[in-house]
PDB file of C-alpha atoms in Angstrom:
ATOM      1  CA  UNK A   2     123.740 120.591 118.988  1.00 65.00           C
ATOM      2  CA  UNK A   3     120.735 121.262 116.349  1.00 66.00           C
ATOM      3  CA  UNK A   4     120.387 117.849 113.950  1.00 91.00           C
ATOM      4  CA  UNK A   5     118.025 116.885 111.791  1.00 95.00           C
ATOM      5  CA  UNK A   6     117.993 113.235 110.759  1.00 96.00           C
ATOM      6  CA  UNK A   7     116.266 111.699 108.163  1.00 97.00           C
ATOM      7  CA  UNK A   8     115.040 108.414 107.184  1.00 97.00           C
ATOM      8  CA  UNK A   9     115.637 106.516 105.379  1.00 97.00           C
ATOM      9  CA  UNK A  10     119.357 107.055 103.611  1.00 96.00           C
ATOM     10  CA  UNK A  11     117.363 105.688  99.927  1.00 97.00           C
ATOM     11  CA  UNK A  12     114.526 104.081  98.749  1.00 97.00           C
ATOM     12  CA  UNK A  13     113.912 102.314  95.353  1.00 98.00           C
ATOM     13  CA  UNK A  14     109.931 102.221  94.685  1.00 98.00           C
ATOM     14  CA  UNK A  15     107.911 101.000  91.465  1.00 98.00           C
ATOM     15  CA  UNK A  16     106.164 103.780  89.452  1.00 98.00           C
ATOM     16  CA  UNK A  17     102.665 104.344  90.854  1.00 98.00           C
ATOM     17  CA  UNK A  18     103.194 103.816  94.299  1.00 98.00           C
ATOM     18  CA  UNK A  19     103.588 105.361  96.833  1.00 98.00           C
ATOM     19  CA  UNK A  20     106.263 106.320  99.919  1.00 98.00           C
ATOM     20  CA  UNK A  21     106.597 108.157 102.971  1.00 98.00           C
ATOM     21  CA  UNK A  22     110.011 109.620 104.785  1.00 98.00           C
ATOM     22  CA  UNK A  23     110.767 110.442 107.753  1.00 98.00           C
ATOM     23  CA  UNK A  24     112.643 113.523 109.375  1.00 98.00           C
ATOM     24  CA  UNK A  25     113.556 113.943 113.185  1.00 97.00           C
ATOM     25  CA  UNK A  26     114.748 117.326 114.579  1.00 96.00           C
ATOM     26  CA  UNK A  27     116.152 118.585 117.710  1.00 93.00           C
ATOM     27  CA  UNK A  28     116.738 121.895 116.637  1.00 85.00           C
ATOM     28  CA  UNK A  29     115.333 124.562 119.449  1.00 83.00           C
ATOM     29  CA  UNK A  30     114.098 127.068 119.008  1.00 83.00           C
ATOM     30  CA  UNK A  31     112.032 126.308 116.275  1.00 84.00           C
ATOM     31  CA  UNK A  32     110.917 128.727 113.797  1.00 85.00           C
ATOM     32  CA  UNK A  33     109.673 126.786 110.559  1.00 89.00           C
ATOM     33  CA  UNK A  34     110.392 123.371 108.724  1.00 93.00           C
ATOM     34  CA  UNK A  35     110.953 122.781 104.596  1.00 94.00           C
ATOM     35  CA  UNK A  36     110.917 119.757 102.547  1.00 97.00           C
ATOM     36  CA  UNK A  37     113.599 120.701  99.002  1.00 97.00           C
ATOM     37  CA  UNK A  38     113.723 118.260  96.057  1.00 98.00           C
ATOM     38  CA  UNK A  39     117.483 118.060  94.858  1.00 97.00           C
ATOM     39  CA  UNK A  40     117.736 116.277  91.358  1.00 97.00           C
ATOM     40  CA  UNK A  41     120.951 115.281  90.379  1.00 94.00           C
ATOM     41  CA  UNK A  42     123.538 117.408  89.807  1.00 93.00           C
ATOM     42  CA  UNK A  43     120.931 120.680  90.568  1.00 95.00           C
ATOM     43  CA  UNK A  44     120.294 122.897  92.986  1.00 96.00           C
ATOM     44  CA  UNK A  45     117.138 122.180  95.809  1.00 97.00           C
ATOM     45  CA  UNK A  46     114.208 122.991  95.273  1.00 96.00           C
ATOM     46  CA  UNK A  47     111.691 124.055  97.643  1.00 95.00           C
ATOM     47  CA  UNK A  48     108.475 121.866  97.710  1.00 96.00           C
ATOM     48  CA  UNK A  49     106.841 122.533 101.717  1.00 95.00           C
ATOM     49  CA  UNK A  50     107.673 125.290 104.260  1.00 92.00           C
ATOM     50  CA  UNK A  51     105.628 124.706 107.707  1.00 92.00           C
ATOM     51  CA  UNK A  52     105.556 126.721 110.648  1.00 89.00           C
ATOM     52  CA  UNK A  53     104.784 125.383 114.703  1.00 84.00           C
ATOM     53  CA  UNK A  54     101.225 126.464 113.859  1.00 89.00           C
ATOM     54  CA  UNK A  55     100.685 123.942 110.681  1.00 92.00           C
ATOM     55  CA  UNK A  56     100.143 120.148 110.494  1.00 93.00           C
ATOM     56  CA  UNK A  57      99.994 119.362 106.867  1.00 97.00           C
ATOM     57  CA  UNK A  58     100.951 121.444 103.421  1.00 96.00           C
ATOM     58  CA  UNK A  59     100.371 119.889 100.257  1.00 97.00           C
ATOM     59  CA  UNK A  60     102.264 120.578  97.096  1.00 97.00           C
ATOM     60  CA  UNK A  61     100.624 118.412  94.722  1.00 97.00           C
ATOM     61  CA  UNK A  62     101.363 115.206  94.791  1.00 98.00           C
ATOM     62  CA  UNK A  63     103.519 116.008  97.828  1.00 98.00           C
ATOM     63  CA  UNK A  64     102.272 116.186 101.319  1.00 98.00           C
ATOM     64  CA  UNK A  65     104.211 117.083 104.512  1.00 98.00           C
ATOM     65  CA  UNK A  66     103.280 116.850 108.191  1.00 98.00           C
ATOM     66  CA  UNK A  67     104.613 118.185 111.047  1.00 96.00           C
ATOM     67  CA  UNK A  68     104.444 117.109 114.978  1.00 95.00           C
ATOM     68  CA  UNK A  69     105.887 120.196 116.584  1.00 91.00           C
ATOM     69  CA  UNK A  70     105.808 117.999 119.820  1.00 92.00           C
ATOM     70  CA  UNK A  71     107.232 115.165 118.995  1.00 94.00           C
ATOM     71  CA  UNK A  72     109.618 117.230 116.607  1.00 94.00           C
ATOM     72  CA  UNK A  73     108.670 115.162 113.713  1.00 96.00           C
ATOM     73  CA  UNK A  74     108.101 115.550 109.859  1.00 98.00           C
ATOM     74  CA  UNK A  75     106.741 112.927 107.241  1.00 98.00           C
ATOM     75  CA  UNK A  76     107.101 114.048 103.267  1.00 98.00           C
ATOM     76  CA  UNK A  77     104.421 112.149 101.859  1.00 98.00           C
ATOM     77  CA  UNK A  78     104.771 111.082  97.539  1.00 98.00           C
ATOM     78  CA  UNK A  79     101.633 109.957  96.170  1.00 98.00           C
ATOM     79  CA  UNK A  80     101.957 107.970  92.960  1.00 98.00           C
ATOM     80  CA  UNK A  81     105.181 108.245  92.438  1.00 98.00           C
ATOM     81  CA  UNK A  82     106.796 109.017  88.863  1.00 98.00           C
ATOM     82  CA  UNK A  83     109.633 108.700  87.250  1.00 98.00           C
ATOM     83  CA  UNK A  84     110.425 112.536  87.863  1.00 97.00           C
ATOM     84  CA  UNK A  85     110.219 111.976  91.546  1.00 98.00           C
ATOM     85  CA  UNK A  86     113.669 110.178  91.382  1.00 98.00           C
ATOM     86  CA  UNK A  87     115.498 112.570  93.196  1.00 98.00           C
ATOM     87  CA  UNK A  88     117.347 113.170  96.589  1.00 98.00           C
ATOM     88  CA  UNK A  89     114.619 115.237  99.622  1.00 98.00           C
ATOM     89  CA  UNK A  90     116.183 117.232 102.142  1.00 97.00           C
ATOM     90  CA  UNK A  91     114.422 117.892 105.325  1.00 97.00           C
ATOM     91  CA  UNK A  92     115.454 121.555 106.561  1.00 94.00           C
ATOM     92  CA  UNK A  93     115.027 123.006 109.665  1.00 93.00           C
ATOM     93  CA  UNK A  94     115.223 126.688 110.887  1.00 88.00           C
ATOM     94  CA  UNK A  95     115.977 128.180 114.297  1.00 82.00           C
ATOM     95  CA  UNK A  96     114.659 131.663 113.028  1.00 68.00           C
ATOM     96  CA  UNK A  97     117.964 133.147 112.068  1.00 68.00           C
ATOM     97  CA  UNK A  98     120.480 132.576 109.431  1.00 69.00           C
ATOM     98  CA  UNK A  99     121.571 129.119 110.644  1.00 79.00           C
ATOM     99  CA  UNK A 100     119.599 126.658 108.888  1.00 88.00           C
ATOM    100  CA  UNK A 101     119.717 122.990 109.769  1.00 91.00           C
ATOM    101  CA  UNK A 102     119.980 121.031 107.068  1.00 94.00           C
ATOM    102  CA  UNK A 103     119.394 116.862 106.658  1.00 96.00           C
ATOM    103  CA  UNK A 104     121.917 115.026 104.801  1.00 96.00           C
ATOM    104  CA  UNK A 105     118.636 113.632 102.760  1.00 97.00           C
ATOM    105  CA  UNK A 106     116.950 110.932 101.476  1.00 98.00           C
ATOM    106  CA  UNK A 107     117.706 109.136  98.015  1.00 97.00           C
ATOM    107  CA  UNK A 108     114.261 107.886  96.202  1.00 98.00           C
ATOM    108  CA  UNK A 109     114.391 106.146  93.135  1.00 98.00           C
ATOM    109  CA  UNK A 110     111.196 105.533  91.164  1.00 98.00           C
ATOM    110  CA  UNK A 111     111.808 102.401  88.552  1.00 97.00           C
ATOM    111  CA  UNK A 112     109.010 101.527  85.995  1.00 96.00           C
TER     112      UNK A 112
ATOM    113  CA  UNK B  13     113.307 135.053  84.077  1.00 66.00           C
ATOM    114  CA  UNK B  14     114.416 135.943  87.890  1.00 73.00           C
ATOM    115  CA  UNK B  15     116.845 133.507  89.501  1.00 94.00           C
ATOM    116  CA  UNK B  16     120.091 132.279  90.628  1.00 97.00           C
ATOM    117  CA  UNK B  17     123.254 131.979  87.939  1.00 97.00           C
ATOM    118  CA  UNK B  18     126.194 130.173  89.039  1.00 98.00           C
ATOM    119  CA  UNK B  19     129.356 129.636  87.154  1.00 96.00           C
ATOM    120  CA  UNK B  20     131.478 127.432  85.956  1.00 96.00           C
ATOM    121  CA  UNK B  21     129.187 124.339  86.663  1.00 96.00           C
ATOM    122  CA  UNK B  22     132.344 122.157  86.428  1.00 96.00           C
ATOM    123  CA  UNK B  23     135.781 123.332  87.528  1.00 94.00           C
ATOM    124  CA  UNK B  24     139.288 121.289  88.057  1.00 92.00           C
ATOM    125  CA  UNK B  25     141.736 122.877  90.003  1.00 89.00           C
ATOM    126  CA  UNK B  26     145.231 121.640  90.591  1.00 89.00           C
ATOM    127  CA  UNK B  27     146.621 121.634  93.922  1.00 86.00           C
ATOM    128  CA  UNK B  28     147.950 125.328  95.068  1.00 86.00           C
ATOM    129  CA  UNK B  29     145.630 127.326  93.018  1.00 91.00           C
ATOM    130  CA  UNK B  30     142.933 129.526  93.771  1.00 94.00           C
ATOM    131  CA  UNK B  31     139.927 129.292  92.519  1.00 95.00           C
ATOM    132  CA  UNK B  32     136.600 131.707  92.415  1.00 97.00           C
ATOM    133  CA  UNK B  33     133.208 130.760  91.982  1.00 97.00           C
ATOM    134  CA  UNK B  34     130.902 133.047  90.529  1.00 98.00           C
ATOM    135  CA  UNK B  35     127.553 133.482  91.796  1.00 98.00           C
ATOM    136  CA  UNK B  36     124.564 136.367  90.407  1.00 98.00           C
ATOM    137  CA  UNK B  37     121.263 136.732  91.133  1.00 97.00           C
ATOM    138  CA  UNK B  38     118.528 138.994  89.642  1.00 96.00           C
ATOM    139  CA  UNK B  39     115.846 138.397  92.159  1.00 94.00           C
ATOM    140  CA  UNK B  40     116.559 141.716  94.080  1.00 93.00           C
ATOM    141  CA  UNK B  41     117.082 139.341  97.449  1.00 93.00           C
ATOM    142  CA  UNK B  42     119.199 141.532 100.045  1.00 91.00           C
ATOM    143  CA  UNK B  43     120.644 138.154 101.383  1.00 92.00           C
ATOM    144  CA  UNK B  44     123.054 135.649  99.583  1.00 94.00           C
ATOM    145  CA  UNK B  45     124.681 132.226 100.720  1.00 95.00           C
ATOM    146  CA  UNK B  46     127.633 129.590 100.023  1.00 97.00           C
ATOM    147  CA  UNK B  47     127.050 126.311 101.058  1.00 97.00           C
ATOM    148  CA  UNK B  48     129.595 123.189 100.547  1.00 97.00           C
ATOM    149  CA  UNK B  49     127.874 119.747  99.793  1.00 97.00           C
ATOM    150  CA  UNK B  50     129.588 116.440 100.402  1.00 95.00           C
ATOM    151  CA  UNK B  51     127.709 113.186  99.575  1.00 91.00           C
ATOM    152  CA  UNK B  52     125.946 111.817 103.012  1.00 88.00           C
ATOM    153  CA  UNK B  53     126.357 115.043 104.570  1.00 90.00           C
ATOM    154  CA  UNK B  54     123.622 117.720 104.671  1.00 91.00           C
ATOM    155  CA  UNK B  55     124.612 121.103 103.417  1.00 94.00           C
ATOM    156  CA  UNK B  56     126.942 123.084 105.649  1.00 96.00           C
ATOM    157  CA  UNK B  57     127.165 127.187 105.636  1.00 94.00           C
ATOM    158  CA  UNK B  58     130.221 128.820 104.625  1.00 97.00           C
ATOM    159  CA  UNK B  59     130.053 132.288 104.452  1.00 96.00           C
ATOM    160  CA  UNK B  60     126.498 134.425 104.120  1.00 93.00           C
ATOM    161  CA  UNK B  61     126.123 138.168 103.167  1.00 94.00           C
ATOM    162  CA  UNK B  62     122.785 140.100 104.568  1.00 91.00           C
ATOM    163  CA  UNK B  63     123.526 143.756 103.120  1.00 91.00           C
ATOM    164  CA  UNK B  64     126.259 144.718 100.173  1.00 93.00           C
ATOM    165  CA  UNK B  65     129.800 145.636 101.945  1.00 94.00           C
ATOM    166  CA  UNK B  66     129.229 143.267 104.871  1.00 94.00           C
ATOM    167  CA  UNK B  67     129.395 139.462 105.326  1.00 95.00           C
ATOM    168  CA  UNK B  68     129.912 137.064 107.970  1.00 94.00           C
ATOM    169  CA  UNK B  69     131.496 133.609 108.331  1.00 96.00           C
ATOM    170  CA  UNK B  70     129.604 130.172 108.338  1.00 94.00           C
ATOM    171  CA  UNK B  71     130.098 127.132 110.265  1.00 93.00           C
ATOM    172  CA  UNK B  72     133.091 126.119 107.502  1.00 96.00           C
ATOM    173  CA  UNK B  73     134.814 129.230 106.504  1.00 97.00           C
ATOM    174  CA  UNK B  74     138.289 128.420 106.765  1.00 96.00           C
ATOM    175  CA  UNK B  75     139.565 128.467 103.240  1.00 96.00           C
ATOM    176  CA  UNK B  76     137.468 130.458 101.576  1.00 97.00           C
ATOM    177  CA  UNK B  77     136.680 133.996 100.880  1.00 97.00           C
ATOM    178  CA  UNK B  78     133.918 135.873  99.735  1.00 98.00           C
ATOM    179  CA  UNK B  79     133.151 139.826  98.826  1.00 97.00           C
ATOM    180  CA  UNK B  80     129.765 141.600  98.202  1.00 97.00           C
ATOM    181  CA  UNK B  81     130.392 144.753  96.357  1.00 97.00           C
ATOM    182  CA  UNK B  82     127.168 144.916  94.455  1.00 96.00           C
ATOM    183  CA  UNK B  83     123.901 143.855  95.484  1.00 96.00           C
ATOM    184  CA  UNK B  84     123.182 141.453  92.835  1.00 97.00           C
ATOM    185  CA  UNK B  85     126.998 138.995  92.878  1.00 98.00           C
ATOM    186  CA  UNK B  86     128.550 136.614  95.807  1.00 98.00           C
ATOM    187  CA  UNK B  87     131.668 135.371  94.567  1.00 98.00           C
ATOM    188  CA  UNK B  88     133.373 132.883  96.281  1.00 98.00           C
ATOM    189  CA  UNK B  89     136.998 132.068  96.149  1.00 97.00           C
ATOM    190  CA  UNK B  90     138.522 128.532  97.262  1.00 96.00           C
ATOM    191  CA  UNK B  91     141.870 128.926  98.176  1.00 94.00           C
ATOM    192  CA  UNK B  92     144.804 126.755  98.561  1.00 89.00           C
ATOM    193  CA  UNK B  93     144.252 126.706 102.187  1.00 88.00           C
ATOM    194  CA  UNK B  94     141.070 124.457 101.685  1.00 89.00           C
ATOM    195  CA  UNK B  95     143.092 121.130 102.179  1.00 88.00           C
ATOM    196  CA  UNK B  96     139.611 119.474 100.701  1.00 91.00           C
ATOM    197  CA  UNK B  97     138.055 121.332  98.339  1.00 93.00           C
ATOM    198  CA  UNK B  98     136.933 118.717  96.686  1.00 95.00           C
ATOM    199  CA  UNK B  99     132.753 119.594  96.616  1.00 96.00           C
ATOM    200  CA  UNK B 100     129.616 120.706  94.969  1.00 97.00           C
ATOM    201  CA  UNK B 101     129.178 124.346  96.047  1.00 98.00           C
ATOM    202  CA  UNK B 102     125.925 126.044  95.955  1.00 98.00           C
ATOM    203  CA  UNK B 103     125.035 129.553  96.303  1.00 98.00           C
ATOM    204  CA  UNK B 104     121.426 131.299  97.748  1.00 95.00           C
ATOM    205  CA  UNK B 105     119.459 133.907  98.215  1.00 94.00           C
ATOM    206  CA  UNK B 106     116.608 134.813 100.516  1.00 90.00           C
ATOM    207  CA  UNK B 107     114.607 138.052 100.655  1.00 85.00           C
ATOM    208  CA  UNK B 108     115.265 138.156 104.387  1.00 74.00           C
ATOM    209  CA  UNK B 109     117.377 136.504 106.774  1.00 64.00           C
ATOM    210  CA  UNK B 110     116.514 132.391 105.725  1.00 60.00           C
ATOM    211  CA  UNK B 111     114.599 131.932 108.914  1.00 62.00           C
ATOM    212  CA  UNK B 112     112.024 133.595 107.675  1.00 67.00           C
ATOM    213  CA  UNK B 113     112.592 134.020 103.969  1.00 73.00           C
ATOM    214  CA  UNK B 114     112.206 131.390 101.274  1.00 83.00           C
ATOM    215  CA  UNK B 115     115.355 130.028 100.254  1.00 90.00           C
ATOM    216  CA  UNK B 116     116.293 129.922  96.311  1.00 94.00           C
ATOM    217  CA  UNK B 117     119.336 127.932  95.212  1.00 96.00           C
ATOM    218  CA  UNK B 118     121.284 128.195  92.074  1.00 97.00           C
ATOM    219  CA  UNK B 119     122.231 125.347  89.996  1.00 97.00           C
ATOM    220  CA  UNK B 120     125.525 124.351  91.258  1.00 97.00           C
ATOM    221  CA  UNK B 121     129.317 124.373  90.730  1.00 97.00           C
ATOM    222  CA  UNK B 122     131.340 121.299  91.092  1.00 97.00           C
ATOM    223  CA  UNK B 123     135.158 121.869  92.036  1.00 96.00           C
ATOM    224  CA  UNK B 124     137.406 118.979  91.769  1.00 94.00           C
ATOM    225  CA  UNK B 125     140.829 119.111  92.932  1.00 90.00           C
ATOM    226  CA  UNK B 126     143.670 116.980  90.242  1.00 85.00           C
TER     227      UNK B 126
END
């Protein structure tokens, strides 16, 4: 069965810092792997698609990585603000319609 | 501007009734999407539509129903067979199938059953 965990379930961080989360995947065959940014109440948005082939894709102050191998992906939030209190979905594909979707990870920034 | 309209954002439904969902986009995508969000779950596929007159069931389709008659709308109806329809439902598009294609989400409706 494809899954896609993610870690962890929420996070509360001061404004300025910064965090790191984690998202596991067993999903085979593997086709490409996307980061979203849900706010509250709203619809995802995409911030990072990565295929096999790429390590690392920045989005500003967002950076992803991916470990094909170890089937692995970090979403990286440098100097965090107040906007980045949201909910971030690690998504999976298998190259088809059938996307694999995390049930997400809760970060609150506080000032 | 080019995007995804859904409507109603809020909707309360009594028990027994049907319910549809309306969902538009203008972004000329051939491919459109329901998915059901619970809180702690990720989202979960009900039906998806690749080409107008032709759509295919999800991983959670019992319960609802769907048509495609024009390009551009993906409506999707809740009906009284849902025993939980209590969710926020959101609807996509993609220019190609979403393995491939970028994924673009609408805002959101959120059905609550009295």
């Amino acid at each position: 069965k494809n899954q896609v965990e993610q870690s962890p379930q929420s996070l509360i961080i001061l404004e300025g810092k910064n965090c790191t989360l984690q998202c596991n995947y067993t999903v085979s065959p593997f086709s490409n792997l996307r980061w979203y940014k849900q706010d509250t109440g709203r619809g995802p948005v995409s911030l990072t698609i990565m295929t096999f082939s790429e390590n690392t894709k920045s989005n500003g102050r967002y950076t992803a990585t991916l470990d094909a191998d170890t089937k692995q992906s970090s979403l990286h939030i440098t100097a965090s603000q107040l906007s980045d209190s949201a909910s971030y979905i690690c998504v999976v594909s298998p190259n088809d319609y059938k996307l694999s979707f995390g049930a997400g990870t809760t970060v609150t920034v506080r000032a | 501007d080019g995007g995804i309209t859904q409507s109603p954002k809020y909707l309360f439904r009594k028990e027994g009734q049907n319910v549809t969902l309306s969902c538009e986009q203008n972004l000329n995508h051939d491919a459109m999407y329901w998915y059901r969000q619970d809180p702690g779950q990720g989202l979960r596929l009900i039906y998806y539509s690749q080409i107008v007159n032709d759509f295919q069931k999800g991983d959670i389709a019992e319960g609802y129903s769907v048509s495609r008659e024009k390009k551009e709308s993906f409506p999707l109806t809740v009906t009284s067979a849902q025993k939980n329809p209590t969710a926020f439902y959101l609807c996509a598009s993609s220019i190609g199938r979403t393995g491939t294609g970028e994924l673009f989400f609408g805002e959101g409706s959120r059905l609550t059953v009295l």
